[in-house]
CSV table of C-alpha atoms in Angstrom, one decimal:
chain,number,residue,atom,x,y,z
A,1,UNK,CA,242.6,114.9,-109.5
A,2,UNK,CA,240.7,113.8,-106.3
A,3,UNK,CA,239.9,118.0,-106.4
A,4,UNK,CA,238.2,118.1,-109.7
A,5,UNK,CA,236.2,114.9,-108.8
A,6,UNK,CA,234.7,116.0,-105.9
A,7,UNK,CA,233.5,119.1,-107.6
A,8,UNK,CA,232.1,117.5,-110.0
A,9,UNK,CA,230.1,115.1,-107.9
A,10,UNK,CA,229.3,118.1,-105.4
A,11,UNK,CA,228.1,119.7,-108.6
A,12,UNK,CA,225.8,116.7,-109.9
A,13,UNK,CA,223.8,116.4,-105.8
A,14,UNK,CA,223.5,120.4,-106.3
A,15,UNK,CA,221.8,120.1,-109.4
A,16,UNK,CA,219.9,116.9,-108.5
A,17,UNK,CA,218.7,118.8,-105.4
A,18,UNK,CA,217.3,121.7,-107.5
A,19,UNK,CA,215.7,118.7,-109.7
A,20,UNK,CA,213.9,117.6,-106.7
A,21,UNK,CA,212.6,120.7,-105.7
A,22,UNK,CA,211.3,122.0,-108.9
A,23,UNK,CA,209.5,118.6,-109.4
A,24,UNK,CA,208.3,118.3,-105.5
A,25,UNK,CA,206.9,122.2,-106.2
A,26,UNK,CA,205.3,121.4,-109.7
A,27,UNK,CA,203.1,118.4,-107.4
A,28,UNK,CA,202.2,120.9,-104.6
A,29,UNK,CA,201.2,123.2,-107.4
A,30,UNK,CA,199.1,120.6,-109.7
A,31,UNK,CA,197.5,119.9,-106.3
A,32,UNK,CA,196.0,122.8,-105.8
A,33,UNK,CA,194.4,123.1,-109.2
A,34,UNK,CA,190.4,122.6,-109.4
A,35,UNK,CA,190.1,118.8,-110.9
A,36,UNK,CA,188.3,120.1,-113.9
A,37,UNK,CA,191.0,122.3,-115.3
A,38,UNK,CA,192.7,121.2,-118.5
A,39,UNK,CA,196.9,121.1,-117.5
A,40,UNK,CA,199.7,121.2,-120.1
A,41,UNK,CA,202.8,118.8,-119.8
A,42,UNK,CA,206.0,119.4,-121.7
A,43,UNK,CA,207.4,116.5,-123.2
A,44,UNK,CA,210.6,117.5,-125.1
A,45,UNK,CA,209.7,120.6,-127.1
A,46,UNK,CA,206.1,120.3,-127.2
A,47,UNK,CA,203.3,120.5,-124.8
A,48,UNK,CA,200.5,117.9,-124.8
A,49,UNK,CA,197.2,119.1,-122.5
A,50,UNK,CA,196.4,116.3,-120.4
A,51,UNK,CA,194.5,115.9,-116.7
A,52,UNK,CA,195.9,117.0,-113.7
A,53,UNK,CA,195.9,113.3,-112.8
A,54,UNK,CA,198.7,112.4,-115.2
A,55,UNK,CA,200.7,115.1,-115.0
A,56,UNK,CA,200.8,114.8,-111.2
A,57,UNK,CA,201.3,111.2,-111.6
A,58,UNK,CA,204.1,112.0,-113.7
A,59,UNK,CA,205.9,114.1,-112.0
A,60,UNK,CA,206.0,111.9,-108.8
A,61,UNK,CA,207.5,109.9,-111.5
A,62,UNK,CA,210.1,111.6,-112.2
A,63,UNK,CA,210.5,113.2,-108.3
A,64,UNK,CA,211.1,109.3,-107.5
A,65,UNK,CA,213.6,108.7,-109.9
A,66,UNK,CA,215.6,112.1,-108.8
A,67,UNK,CA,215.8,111.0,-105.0
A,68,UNK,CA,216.7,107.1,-106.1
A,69,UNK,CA,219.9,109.0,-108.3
A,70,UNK,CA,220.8,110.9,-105.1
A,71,UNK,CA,220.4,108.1,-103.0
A,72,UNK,CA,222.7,106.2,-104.9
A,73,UNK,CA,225.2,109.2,-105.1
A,74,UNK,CA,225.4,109.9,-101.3
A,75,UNK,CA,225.9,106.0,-101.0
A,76,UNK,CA,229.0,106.0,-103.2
């Protein structure tokens, strides 16, 4: 049992990992966009256009809440 557990917690910092890195790439990338270009976010299915502003804001948003889940998982 301890087997399966393990897996499955080495599996969930893997994929939280990847989560961080797509996120930390999509803030490098909306960096380096001219300020006057028109961006589109997905939220769910759709995608909204919005100002690379938000969308960077948002996705430090969401980097932050990835490293706070794997910070609490390599506590445990």
């Amino acid at each position: 049992m301890a087997t399966a557990s393990s897996s499955a917690s080495a599996e969930t910092k893997l994929n939280l990992v990847k989560e961080i890195r797509t996120h930390e790439v999509a803030v490098a990338e909306l960096s380096y966009l001219p300020a006057s270009r028109p961006v589109y976010q997905k939220t769910g299915n759709l995608f909204f256009r919005t100002t690379i502003q938000k969308a960077t804001a948002s996705e430090q948003k969401l980097l932050d809440s990835a490293k706070a889940k794997l910070g609490k998982l390599n506590s445990s």
